[in-house]
Short mmCIF file of N, CA and C in Angstrom, two decimals:
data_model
loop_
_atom_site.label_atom_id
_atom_site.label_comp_id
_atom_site.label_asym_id
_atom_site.label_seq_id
_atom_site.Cartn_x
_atom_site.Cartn_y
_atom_site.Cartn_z
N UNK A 1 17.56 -16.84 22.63
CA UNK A 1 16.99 -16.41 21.35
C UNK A 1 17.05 -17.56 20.35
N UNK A 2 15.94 -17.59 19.41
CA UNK A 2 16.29 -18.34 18.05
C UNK A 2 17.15 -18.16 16.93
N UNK A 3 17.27 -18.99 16.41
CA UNK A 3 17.93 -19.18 14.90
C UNK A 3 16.59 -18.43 14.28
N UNK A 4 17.55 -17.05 13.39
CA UNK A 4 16.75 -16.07 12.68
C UNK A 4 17.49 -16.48 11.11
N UNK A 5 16.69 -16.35 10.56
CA UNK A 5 16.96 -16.20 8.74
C UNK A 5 16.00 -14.69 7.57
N UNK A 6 17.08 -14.17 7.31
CA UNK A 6 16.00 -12.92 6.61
C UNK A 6 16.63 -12.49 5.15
N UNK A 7 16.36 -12.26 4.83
CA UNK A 7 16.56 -11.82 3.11
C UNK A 7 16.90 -10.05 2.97
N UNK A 8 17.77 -10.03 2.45
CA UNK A 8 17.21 -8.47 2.42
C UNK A 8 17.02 -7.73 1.33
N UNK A 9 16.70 -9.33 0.03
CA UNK A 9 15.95 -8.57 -1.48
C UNK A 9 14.35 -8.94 -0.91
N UNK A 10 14.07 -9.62 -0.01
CA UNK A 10 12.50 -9.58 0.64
C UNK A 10 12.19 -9.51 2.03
N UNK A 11 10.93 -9.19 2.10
CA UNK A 11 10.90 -9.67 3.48
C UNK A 11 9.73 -10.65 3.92
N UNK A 12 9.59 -10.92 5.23
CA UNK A 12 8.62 -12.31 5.32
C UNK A 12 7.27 -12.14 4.94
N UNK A 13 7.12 -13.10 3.72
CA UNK A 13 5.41 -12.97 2.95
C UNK A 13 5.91 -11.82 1.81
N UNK A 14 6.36 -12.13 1.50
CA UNK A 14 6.12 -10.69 0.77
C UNK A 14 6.57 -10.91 -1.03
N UNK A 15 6.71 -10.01 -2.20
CA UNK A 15 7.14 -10.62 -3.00
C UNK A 15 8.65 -10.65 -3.30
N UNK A 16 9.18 -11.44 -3.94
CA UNK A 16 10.28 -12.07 -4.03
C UNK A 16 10.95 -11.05 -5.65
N UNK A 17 11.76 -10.40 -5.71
CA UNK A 17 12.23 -9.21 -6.73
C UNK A 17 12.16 -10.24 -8.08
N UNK A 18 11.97 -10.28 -9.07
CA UNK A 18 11.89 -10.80 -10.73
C UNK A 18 13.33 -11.15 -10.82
N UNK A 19 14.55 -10.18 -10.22
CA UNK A 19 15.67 -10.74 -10.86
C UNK A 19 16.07 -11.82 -9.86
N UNK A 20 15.90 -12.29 -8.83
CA UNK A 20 15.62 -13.57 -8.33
C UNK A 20 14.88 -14.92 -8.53
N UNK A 21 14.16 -14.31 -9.74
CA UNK A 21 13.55 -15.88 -10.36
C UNK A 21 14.40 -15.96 -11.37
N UNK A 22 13.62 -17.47 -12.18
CA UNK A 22 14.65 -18.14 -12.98
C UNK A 22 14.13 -17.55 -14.24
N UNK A 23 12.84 -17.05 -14.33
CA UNK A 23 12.54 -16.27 -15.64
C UNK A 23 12.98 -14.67 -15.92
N UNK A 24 14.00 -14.31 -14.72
CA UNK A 24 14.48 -13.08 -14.82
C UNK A 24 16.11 -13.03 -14.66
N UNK A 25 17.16 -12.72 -13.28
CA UNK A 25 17.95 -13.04 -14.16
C UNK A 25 18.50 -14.15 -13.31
N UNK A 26 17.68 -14.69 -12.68
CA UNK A 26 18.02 -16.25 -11.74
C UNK A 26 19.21 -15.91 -10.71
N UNK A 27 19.00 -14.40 -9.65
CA UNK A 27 20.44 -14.56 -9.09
C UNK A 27 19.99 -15.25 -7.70
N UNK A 28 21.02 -16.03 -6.60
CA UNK A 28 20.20 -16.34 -5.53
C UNK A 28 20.53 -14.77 -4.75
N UNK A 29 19.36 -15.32 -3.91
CA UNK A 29 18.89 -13.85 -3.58
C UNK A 29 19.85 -14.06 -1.95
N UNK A 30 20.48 -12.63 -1.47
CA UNK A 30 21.29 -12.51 -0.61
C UNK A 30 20.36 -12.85 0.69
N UNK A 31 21.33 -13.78 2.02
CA UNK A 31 20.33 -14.24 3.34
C UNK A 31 21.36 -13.83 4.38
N UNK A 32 21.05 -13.74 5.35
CA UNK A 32 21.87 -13.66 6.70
C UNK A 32 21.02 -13.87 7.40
N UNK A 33 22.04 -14.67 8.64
CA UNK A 33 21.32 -15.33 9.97
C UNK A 33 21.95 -15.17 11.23
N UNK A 34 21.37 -15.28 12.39
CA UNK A 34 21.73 -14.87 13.23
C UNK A 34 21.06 -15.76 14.49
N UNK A 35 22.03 -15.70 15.63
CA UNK A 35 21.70 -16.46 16.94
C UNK A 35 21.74 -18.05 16.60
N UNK A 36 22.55 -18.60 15.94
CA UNK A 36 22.54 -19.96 15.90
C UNK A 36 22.84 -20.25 17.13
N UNK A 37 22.53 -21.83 17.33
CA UNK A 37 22.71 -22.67 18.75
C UNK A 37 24.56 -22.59 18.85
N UNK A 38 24.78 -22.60 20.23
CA UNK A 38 26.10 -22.85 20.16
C UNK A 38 27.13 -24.17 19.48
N UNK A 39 26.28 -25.06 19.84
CA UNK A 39 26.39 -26.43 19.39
C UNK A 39 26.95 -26.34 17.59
N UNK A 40 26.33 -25.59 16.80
CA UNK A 40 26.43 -25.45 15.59
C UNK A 40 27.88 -25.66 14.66
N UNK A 41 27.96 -26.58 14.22
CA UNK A 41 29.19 -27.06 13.26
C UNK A 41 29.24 -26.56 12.35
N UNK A 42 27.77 -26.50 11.51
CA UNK A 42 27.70 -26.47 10.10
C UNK A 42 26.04 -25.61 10.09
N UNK A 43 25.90 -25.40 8.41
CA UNK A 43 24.98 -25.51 8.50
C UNK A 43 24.14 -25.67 6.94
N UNK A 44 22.82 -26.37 6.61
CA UNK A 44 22.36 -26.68 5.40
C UNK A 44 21.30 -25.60 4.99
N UNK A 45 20.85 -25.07 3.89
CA UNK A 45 19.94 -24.96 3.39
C UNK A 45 19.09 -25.05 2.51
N UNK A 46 17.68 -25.28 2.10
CA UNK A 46 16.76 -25.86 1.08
C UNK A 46 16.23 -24.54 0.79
N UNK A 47 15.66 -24.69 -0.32
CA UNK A 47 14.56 -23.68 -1.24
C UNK A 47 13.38 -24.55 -1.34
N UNK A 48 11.90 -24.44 -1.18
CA UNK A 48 10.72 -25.11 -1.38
C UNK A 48 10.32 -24.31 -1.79
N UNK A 49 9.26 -24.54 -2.87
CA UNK A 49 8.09 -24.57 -3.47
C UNK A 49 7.12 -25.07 -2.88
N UNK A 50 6.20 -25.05 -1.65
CA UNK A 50 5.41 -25.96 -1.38
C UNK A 50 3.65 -25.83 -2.53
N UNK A 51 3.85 -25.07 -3.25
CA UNK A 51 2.35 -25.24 -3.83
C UNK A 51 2.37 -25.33 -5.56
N UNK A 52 4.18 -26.34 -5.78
CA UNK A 52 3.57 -26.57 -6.98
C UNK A 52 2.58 -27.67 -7.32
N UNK A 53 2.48 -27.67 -8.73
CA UNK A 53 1.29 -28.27 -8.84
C UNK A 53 1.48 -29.72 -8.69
N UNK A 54 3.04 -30.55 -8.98
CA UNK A 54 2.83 -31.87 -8.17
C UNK A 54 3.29 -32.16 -7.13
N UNK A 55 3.76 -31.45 -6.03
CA UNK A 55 4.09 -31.62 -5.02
C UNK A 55 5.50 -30.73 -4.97
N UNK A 56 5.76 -30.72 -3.47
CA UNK A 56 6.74 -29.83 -3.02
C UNK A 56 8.28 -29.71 -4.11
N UNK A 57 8.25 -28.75 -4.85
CA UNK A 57 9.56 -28.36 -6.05
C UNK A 57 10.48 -27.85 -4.77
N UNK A 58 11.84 -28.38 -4.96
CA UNK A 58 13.24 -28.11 -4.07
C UNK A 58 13.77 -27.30 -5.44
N UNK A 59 14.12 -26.11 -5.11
CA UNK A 59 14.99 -24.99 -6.19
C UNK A 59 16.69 -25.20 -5.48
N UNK A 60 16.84 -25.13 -4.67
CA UNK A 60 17.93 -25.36 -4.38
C UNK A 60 18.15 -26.18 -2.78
N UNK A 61 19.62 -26.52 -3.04
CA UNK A 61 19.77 -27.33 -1.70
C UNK A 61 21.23 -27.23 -1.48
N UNK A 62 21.99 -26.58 -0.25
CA UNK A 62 23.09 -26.13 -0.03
C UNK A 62 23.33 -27.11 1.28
N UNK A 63 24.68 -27.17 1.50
CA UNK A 63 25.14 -28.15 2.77
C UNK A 63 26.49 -27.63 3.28
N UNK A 64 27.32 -28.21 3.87
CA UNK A 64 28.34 -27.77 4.48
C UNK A 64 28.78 -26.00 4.65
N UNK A 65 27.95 -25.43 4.87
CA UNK A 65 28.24 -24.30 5.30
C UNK A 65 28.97 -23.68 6.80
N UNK A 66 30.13 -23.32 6.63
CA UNK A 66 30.98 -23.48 7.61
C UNK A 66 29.84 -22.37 8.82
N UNK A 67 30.25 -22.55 10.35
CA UNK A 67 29.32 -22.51 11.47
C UNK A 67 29.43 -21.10 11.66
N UNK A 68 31.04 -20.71 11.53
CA UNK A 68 31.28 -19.39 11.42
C UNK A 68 30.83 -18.56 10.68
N UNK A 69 30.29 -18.98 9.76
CA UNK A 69 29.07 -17.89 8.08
C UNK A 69 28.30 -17.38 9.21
N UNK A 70 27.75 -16.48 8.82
CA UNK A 70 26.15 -15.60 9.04
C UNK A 70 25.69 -15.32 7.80
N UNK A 71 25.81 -16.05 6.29
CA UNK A 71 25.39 -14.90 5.38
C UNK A 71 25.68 -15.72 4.22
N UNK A 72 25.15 -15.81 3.35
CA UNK A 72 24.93 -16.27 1.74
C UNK A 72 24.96 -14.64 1.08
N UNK A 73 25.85 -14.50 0.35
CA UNK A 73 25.38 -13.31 -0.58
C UNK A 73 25.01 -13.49 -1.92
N UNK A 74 24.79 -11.94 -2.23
CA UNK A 74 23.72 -12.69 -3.88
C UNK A 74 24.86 -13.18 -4.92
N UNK A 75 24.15 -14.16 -5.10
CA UNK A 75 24.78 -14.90 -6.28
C UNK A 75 25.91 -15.94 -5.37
N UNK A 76 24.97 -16.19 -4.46
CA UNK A 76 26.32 -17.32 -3.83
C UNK A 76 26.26 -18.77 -4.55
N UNK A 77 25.59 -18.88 -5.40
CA UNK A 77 26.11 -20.44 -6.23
C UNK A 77 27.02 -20.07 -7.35
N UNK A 78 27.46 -19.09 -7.27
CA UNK A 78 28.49 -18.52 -8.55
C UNK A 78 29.81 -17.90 -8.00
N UNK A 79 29.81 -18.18 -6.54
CA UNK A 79 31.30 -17.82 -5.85
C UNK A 79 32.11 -19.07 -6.52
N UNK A 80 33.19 -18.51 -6.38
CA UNK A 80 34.81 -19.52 -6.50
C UNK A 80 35.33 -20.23 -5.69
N UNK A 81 35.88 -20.46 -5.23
CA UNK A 81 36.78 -21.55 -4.10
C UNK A 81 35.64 -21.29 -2.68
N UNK A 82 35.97 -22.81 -1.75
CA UNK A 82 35.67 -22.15 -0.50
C UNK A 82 33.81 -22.22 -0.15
N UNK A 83 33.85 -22.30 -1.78
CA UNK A 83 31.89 -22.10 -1.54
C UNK A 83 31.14 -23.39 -0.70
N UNK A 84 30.35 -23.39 -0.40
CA UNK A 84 29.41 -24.73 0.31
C UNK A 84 29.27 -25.49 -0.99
N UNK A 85 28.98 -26.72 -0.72
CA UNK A 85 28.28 -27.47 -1.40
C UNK A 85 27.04 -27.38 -2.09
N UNK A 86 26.60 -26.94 -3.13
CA UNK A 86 25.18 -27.13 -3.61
C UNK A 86 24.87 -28.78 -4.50
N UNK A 87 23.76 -29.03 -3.99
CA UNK A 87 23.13 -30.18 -4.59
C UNK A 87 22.25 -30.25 -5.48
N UNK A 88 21.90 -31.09 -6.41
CA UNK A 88 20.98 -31.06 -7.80
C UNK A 88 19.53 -30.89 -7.37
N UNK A 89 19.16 -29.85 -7.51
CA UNK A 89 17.84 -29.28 -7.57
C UNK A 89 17.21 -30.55 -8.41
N UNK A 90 15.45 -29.73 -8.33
CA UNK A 90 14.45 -30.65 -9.66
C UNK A 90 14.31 -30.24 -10.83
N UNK A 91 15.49 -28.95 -11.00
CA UNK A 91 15.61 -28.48 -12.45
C UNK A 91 16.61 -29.77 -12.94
N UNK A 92 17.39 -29.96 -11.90
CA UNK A 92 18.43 -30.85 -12.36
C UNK A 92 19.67 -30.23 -12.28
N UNK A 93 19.68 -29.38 -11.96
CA UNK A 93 21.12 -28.33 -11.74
C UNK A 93 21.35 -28.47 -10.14
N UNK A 94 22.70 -28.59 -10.11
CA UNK A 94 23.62 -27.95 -8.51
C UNK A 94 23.85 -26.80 -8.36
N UNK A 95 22.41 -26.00 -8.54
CA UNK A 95 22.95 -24.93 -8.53
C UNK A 95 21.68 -24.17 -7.83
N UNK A 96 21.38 -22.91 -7.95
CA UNK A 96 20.15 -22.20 -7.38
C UNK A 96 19.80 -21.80 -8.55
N UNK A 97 18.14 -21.71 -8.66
CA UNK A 97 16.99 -21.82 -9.78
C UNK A 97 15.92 -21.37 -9.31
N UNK A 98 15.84 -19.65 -9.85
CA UNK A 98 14.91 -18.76 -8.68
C UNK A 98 13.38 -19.59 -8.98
N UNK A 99 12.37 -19.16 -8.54
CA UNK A 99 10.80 -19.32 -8.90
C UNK A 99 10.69 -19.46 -10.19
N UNK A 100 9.79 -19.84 -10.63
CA UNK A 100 8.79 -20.09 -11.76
C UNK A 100 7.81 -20.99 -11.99
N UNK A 101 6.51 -20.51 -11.44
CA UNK A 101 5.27 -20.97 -11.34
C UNK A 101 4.78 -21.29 -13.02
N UNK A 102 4.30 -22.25 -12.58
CA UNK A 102 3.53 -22.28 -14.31
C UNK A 102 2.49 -21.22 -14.55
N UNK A 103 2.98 -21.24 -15.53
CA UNK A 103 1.82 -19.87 -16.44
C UNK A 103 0.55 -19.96 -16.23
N UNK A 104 -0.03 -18.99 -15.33
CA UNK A 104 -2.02 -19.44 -15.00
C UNK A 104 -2.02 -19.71 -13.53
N UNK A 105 -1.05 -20.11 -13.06
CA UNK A 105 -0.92 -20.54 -11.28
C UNK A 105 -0.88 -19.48 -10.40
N UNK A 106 -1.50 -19.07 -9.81
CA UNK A 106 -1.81 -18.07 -8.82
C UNK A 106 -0.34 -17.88 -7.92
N UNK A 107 0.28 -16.78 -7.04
CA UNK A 107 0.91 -16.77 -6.66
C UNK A 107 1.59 -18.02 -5.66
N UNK A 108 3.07 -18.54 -5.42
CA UNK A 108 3.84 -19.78 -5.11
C UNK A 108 4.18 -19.04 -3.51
N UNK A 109 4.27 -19.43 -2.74
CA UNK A 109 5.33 -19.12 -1.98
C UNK A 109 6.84 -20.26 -2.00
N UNK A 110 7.76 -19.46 -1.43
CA UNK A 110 9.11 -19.96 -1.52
C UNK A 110 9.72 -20.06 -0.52
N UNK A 111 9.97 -21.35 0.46
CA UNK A 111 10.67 -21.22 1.43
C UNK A 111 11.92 -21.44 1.66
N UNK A 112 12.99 -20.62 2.38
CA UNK A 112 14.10 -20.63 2.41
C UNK A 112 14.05 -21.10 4.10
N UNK A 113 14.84 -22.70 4.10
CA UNK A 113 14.85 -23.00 5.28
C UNK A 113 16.53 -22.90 5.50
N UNK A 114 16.33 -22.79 6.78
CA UNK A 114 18.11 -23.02 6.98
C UNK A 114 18.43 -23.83 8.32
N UNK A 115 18.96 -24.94 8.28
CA UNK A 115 18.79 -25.44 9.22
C UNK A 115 20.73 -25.54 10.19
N UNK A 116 20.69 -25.27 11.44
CA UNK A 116 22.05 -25.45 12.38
C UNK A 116 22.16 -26.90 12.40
N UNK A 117 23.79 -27.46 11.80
CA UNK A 117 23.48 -28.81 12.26
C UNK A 117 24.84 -29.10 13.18
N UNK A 118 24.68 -30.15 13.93
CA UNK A 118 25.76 -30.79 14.87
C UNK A 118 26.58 -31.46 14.34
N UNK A 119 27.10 -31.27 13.19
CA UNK A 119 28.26 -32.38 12.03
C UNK A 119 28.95 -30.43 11.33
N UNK A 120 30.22 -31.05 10.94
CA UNK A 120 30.90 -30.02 10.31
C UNK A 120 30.66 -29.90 8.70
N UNK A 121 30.52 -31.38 8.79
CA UNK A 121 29.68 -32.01 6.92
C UNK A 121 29.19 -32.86 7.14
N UNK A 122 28.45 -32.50 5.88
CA UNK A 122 28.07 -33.73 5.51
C UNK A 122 28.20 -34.46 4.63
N UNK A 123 28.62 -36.26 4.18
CA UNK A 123 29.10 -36.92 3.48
C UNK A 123 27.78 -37.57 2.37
N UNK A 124 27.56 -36.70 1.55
CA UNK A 124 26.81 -37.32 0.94
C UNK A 124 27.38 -37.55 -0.60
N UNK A 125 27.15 -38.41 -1.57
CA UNK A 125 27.29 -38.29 -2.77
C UNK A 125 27.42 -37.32 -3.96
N UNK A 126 27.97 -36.87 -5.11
CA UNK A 126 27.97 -36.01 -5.76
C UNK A 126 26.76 -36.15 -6.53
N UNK A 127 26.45 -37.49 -6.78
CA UNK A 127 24.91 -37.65 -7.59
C UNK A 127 24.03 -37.14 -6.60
N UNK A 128 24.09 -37.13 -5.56
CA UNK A 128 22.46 -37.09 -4.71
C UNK A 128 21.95 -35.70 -4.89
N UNK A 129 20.14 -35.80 -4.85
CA UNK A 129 19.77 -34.10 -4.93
C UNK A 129 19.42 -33.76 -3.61
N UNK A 130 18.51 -32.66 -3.63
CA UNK A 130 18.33 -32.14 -2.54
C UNK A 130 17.80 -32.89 -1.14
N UNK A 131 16.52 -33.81 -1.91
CA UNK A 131 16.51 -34.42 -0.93
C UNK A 131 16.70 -35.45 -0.29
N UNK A 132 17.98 -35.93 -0.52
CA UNK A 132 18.56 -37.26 0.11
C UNK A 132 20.00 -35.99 1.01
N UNK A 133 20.03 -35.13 0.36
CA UNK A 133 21.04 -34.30 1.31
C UNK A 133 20.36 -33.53 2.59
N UNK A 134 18.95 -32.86 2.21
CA UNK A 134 17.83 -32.50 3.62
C UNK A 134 17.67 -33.65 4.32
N UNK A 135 17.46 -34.88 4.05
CA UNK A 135 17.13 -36.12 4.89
C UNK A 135 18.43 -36.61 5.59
N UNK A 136 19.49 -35.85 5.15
CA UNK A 136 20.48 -36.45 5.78
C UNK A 136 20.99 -35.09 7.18
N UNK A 137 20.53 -34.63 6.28
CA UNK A 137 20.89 -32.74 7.48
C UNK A 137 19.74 -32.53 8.50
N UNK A 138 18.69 -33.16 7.96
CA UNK A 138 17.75 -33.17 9.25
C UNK A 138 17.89 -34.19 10.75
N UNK A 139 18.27 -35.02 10.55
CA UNK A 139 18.90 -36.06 11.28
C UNK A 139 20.17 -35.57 12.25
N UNK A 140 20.80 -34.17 12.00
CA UNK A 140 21.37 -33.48 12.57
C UNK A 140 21.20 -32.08 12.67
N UNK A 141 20.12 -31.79 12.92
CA UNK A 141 19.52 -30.34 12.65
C UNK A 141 19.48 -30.06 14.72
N UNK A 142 19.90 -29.08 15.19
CA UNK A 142 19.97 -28.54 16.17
C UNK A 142 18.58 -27.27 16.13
N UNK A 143 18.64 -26.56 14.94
CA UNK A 143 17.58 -25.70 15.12
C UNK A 143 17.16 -25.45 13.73
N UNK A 144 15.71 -24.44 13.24
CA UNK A 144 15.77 -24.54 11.74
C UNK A 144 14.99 -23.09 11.94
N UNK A 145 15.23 -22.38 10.81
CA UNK A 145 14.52 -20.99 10.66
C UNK A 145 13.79 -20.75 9.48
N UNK A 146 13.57 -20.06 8.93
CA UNK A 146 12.79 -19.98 8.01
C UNK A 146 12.33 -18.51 7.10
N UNK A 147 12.35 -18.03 6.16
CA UNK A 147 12.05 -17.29 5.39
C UNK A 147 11.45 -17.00 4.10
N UNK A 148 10.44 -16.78 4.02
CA UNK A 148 9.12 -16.75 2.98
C UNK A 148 9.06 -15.89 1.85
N UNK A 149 9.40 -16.07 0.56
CA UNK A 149 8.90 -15.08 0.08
C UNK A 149 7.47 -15.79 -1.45
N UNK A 150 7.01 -14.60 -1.84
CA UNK A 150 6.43 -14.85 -2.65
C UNK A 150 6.71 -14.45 -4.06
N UNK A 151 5.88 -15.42 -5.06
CA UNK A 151 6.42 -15.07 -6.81
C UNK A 151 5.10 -15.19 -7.21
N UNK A 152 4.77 -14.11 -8.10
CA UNK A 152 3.63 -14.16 -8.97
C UNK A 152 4.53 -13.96 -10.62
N UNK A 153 4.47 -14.91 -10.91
CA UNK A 153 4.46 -14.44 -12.72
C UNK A 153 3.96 -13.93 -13.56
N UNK A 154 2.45 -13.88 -13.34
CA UNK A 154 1.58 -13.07 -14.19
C UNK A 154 2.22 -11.14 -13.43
N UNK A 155 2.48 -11.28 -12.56
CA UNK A 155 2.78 -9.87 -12.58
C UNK A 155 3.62 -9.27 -13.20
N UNK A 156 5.00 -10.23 -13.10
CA UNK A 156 6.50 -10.08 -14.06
C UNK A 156 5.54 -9.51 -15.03
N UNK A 157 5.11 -10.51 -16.08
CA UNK A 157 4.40 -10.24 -17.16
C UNK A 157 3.89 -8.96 -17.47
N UNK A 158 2.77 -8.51 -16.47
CA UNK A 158 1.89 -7.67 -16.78
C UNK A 158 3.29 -6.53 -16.40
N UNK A 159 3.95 -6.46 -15.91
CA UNK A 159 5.21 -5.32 -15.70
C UNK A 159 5.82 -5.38 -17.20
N UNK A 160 6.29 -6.21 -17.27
CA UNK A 160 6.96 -6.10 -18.85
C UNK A 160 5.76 -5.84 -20.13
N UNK A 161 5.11 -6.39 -20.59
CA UNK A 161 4.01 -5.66 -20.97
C UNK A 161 3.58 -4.15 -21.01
N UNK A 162 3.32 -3.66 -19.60
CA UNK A 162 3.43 -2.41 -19.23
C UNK A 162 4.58 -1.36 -20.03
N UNK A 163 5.95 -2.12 -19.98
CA UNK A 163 7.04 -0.98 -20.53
C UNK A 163 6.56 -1.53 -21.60
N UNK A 164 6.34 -2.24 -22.28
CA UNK A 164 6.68 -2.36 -23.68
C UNK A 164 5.63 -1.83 -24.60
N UNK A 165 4.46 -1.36 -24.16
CA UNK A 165 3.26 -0.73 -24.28
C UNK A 165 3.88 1.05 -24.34
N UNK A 166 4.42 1.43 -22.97
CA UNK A 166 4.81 2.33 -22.81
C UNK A 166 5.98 3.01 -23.84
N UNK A 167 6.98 2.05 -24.36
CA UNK A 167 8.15 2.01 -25.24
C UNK A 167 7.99 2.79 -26.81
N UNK A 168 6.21 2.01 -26.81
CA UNK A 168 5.66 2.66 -28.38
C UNK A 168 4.96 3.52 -27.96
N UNK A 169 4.78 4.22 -27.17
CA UNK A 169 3.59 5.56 -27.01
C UNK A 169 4.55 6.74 -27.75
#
């Protein structure tokens, strides 16, 4: 069997809940995985944006995740001791930074990759962002999975709008 990755505030293609973006209340959204390679030490994961408007946006980037995990829960960049490593996103934060498409941009998808790697860590810098830490985890990637979701903002919108329309009736 493969290395599986699934969400269970979404599911594959589908939309991604408001309080998981960064214009709502930015939590990372809970993952579990399953059937990693035996080989597996560790393991990394990235957040993509592949359709912003200048090229691929990294929201987050996680590393040393012990082999024994199956599972990120929500709000895992806000655990205490013990946590994985997160690396400086293109917000500029080490931290996770749900969606947010620019205003007018048709729906984003968001990929949550997770990749098994053959190292227990990885030694990278405290300055480095995401992707000098993916370029270094790919180079030891045993297997990689994947999970999709989608963000529309104009919908947030037109939802909030909606109550607040509704609020004065």
């Amino acid at each position: 069997m493969a290395l599986t990755l699934i969400s269970k505030a979404f599911a594959e293609d589908q939309p991604i809940p408001a309080k998981y973006a960064r214009t709502g209340e930015n939590l990372f959204p809970p993952l579990a995985w399953s059937e990693a390679p035996d080989k597996t030490r560790s393991f990394a994961l990235v957040v993509e944006d592949p359709d912003a408007p200048h090229g691929t946006f990294r929201h987050c980037g996680i590393a040393n995740i012990p082999a024994e995990w199956t599972a990120l829960g929500e709000s895992a960049d806000t655990a205490p001791e013990h946590a994985p490593r997160f690396y400086r996103n293109d917000f500029g934060q080490a931290r996770y930074d749900g969606p947010q498409p620019p205003p007018g941009d048709p729906p984003h998808r968001y990929i949550f990759r997770l990749a098994a790697l053959d190292v227990p860590t990885l030694s990278i810098p405290d300055a480095a962002g995401i992707g000098v830490m993916w370029a270094e985890a790919k180079k030891h990637t045993l297997e990689e999975a994947t999970v999709t979701g989608i963000y529309n903002r104009w919908k947030l919108i037109d939802v909030l709008l909606r109550r607040r329309g509704s609020a004065r009736r």
